[in-house]
mmCIF file of C-alpha atoms in Angstrom:
data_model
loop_
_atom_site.group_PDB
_atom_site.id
_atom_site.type_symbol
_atom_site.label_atom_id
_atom_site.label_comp_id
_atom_site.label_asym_id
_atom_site.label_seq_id
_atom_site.Cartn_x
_atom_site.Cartn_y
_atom_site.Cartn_z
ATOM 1 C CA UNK A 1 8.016 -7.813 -14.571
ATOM 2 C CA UNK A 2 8.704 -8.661 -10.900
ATOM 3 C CA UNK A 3 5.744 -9.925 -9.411
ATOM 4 C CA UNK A 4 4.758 -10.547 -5.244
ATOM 5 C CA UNK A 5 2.354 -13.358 -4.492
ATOM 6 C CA UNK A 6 0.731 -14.100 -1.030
ATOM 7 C CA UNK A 7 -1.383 -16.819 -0.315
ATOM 8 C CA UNK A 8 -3.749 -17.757 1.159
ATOM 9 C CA UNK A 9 -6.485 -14.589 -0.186
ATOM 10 C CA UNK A 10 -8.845 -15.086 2.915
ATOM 11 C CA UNK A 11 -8.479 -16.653 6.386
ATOM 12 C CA UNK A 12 -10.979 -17.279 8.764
ATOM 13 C CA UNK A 13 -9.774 -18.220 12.367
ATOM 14 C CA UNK A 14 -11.110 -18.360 15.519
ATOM 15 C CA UNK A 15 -9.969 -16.040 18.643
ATOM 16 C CA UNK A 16 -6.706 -17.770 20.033
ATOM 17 C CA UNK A 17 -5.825 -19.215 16.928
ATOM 18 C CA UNK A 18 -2.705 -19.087 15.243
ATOM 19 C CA UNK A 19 -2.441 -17.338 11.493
ATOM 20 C CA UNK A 20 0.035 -17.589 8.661
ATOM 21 C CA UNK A 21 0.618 -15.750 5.585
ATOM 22 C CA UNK A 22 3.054 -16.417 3.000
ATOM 23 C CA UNK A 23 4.929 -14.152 0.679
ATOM 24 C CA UNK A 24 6.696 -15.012 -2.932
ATOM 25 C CA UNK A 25 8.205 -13.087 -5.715
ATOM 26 C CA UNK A 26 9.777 -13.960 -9.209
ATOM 27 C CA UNK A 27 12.926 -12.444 -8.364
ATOM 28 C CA UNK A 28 15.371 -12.097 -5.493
ATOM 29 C CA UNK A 29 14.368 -9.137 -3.327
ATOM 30 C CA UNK A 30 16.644 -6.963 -1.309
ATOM 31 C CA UNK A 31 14.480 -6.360 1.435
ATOM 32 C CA UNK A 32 10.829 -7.088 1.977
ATOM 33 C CA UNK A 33 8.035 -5.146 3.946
ATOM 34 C CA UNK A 34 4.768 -6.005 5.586
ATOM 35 C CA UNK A 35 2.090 -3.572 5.904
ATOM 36 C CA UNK A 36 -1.160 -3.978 7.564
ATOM 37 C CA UNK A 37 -4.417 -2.508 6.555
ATOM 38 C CA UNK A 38 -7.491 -2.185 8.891
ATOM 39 C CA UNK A 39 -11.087 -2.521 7.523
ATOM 40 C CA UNK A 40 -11.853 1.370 6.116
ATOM 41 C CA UNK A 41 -8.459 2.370 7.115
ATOM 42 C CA UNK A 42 -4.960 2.714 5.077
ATOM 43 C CA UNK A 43 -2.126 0.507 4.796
ATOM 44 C CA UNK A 44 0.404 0.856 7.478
ATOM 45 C CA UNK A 45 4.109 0.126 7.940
ATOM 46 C CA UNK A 46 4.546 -3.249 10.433
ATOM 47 C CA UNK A 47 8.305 -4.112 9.526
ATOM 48 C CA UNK A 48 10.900 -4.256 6.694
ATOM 49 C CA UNK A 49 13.467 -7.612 6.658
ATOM 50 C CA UNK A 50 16.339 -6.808 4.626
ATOM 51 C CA UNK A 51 19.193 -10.133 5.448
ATOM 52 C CA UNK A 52 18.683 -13.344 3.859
ATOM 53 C CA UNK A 53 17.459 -15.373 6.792
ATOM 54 C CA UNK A 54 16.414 -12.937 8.977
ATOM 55 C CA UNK A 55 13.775 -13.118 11.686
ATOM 56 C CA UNK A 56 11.678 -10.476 13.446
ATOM 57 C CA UNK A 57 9.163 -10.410 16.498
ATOM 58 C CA UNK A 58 7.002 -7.344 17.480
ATOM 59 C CA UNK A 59 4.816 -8.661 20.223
ATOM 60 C CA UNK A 60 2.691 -11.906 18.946
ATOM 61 C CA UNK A 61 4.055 -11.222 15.338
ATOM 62 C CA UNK A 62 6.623 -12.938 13.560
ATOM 63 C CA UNK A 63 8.491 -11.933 10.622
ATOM 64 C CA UNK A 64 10.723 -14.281 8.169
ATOM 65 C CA UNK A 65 12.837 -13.673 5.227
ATOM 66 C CA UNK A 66 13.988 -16.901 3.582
ATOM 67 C CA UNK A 67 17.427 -17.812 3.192
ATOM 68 C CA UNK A 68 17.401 -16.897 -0.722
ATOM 69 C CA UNK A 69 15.650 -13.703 -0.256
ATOM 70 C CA UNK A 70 12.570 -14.739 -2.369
ATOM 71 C CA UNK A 71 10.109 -15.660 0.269
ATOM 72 C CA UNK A 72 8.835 -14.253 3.461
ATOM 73 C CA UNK A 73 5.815 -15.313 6.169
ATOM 74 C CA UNK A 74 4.207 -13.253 8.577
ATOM 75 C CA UNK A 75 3.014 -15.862 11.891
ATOM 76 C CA UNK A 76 0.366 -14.213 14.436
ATOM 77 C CA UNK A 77 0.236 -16.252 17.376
ATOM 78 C CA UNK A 78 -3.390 -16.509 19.421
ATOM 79 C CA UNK A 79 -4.821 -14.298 17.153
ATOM 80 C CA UNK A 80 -6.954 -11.329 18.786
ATOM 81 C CA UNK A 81 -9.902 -9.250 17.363
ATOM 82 C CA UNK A 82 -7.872 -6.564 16.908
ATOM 83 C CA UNK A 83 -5.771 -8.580 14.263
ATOM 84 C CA UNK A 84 -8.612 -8.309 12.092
ATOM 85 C CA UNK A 85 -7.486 -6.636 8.530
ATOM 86 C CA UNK A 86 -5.743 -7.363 5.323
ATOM 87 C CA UNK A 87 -1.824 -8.048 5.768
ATOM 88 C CA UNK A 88 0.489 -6.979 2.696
ATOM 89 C CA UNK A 89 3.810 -7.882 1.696
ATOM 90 C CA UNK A 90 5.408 -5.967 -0.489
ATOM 91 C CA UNK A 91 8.871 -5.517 -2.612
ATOM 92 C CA UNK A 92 11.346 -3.384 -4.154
ATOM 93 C CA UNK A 93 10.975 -2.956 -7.898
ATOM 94 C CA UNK A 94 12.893 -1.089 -10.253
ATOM 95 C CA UNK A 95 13.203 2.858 -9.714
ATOM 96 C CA UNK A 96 12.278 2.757 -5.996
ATOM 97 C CA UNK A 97 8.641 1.224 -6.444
ATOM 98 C CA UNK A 98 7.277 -0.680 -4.189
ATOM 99 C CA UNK A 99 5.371 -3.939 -5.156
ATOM 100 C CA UNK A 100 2.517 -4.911 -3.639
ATOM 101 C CA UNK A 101 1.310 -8.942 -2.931
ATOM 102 C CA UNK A 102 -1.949 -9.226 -3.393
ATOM 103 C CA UNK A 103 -3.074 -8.980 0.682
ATOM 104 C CA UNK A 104 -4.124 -11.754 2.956
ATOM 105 C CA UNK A 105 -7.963 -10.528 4.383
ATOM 106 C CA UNK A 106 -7.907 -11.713 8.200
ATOM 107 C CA UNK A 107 -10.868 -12.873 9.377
ATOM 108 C CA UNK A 108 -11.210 -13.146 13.445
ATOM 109 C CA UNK A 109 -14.197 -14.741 15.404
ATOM 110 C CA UNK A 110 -14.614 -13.770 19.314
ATOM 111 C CA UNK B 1 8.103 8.349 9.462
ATOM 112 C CA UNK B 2 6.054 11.281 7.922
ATOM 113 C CA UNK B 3 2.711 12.320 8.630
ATOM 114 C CA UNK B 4 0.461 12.890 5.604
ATOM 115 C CA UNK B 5 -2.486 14.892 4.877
ATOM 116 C CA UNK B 6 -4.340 13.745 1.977
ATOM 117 C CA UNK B 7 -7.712 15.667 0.984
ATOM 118 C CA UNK B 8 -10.523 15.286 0.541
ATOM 119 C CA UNK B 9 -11.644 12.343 2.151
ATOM 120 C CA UNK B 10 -14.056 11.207 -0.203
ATOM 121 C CA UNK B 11 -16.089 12.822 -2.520
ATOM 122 C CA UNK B 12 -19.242 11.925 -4.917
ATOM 123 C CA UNK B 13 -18.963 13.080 -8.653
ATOM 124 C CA UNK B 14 -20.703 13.025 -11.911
ATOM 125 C CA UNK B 15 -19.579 11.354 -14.763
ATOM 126 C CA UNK B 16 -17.944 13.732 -17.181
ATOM 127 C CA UNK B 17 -16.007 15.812 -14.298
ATOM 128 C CA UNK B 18 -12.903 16.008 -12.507
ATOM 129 C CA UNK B 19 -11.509 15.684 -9.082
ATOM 130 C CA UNK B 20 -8.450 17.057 -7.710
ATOM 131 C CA UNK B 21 -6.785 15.579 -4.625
ATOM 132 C CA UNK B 22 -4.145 17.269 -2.977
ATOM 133 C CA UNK B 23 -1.497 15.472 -0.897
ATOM 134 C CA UNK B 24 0.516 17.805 1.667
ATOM 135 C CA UNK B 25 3.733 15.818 3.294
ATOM 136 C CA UNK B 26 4.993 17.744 7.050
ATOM 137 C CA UNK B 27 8.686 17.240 6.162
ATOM 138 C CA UNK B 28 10.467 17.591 2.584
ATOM 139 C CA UNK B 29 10.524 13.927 0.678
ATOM 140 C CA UNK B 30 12.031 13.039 -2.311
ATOM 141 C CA UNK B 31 9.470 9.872 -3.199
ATOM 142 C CA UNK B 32 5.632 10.509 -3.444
ATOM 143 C CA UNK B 33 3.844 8.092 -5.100
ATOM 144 C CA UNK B 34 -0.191 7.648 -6.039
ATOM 145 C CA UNK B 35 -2.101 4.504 -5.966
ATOM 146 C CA UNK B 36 -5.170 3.285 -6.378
ATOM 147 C CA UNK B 37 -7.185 0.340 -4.800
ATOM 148 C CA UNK B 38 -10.435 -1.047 -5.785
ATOM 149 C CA UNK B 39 -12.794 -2.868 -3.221
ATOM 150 C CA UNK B 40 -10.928 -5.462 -1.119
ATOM 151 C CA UNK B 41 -8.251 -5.482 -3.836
ATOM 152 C CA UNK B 42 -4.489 -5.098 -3.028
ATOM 153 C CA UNK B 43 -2.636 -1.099 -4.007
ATOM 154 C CA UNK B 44 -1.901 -0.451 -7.975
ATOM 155 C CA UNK B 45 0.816 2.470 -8.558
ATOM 156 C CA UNK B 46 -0.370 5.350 -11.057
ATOM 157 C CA UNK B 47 2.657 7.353 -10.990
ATOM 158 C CA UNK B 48 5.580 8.316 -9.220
ATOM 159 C CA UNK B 49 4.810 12.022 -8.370
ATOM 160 C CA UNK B 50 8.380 14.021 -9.492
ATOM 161 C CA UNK B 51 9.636 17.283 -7.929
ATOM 162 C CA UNK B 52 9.884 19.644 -10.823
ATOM 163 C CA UNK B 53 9.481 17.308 -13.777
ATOM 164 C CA UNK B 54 6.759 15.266 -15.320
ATOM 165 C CA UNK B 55 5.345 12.174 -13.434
ATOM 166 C CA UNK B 56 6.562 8.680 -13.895
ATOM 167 C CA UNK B 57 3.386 6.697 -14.951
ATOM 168 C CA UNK B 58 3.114 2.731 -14.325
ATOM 169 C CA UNK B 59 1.644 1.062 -17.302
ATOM 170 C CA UNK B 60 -2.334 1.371 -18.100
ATOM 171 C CA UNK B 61 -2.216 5.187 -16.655
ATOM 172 C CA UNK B 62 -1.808 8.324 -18.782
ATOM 173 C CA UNK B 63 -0.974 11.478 -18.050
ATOM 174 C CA UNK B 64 -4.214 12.837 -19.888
ATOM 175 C CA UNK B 65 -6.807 10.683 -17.345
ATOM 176 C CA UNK B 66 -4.576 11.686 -14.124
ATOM 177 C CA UNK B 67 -2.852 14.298 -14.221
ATOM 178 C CA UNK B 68 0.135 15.025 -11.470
ATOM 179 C CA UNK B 69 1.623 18.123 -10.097
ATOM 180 C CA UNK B 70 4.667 18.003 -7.554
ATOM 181 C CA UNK B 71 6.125 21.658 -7.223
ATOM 182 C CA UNK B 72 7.707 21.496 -3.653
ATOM 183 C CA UNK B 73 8.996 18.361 -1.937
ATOM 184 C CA UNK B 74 6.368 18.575 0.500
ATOM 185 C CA UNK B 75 3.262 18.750 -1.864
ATOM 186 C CA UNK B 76 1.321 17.326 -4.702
ATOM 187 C CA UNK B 77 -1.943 16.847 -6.622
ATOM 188 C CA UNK B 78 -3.726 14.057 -8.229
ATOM 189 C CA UNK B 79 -6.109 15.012 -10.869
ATOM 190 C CA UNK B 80 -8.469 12.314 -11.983
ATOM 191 C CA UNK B 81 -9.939 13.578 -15.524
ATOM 192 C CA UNK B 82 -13.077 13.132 -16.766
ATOM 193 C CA UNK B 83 -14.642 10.681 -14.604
ATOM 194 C CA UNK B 84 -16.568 8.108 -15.276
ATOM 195 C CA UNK B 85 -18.200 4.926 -12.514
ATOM 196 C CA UNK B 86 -15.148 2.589 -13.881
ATOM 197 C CA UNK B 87 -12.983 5.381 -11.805
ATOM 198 C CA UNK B 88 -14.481 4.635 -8.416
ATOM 199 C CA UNK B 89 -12.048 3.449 -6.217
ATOM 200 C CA UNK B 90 -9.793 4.696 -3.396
ATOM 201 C CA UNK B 91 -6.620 6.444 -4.146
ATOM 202 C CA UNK B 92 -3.857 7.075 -2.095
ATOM 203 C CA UNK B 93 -0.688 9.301 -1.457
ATOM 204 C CA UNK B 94 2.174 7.881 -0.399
ATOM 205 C CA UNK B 95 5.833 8.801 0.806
ATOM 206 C CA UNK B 96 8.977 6.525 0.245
ATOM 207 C CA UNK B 97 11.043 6.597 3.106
ATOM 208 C CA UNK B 98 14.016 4.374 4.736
ATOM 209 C CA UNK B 99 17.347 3.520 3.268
ATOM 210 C CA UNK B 100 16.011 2.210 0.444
ATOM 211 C CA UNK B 101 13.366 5.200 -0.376
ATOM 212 C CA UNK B 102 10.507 2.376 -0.621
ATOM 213 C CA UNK B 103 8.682 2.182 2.911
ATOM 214 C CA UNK B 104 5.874 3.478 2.144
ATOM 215 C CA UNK B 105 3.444 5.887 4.299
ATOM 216 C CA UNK B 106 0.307 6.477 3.023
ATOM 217 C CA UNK B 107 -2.140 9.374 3.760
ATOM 218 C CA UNK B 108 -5.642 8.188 5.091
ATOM 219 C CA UNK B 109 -6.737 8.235 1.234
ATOM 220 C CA UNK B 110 -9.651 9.400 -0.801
ATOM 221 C CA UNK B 111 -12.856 7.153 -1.447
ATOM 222 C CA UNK B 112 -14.166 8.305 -4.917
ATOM 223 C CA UNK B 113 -17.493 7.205 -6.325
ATOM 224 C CA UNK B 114 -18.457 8.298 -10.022
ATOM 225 C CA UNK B 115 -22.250 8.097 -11.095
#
């Protein structure tokens, strides 16, 4: 079955630092989503990239989608403590369900 | 976006029992789906909760151990059958919204421990 992988599983940074998390599936998706979910809280909706290529900003976030639609990143530039959670990609599988990548934990030190 | 109500909480419970959890949605949805998530892992899908018919269920959950009602578009239950400590976890209600039916809102979830 399709399957999401995001590396890396933990990262540790330091206030001001710049973060990176990657995102790859099996199979050609036709749109990918990142969610972020705060320590004790639930996942929440960030963005959804749907065109081959495409690139998104909200604030110090950026989203890609890679040019065959199997890959995507999510870049936080000078990370804050407020960035501190676990960031999930996730997929469309078959009959509407959403597939999950395993979550990058985000780690910030003041 | 949708704003969810999931209940309870959290809850404590003895091995042997069962738990319901309700989900209640503030607009009519077509997609509610239940997941679970174990300590600092990533969300697992139990079932696709479906108006007026029997629940979809992913593979390694049966209807027996959980249960699902959906009888209105805004509402539905999770029933997690007798219990036991492998069934701690969180579990969590979710709506699939957007053009594509699969961005996912979650209710604020429900932190289970089984002794």
């Amino acid at each position: 079955g399709q399957q999401v992988m995001q590396i890396p599983q933990y990262q540790h940074v330091q206030e001001g630092e710049d973060f990176t998390t990657y995102c790859n599936s099996s199979t050609t998706l036709s749109n990918i989503q990142w969610y972020k979910q705060r320590p004790g809280g639930h996942p929440v909706f960030l963005i959804q990239l749907v065109k081959s290529g495409e690139v998104k900003k909200q604030k110090r976030l950026t989203f890609q989608f890679g040019e065959a639609k199997k890959n995507s990143s999510l870049h936080i530039t000078a990370t804050q403590t407020t960035d501190v959670g676990t960031y999930f990609c996730a997929g469309l599988g078959g009959g509407f369900k959403t597939i999950f990548g395993a979550g990058t934990r985000l780690f910030v030190k003041a | 976006s949708a704003v969810i109500s999931q209940k309870p909480s959290r809850d404590i419970c003895q091995r042997g029992t069962s738990l319901t959890i309700q989900c209640q949605v503030d607009s009519q949805v077509t997609m509610m789906f239940w997941y679970r998530q174990q300590p600092g892992q990533s969300l697992t899908l139990i079932a696709t909760a479906n108006q007026g018919s029997e629940a979809t269920y992913e593979s390694g959950f049966v209807i027996d151990k959980f249960p699902i009602s959906r009888p209105n578009l805004t509402f539905s239950t999770l029933t997690v059958s007798n219990m036991s400590p492998e069934d701690s976890s969180i579990y969590l209600c979710s709506v699939g919204l957007g053009t594509a039916k699969n961005i996912q809102y979650f209710g604020a979830g429900t932190r289970l421990s089984v002794l």
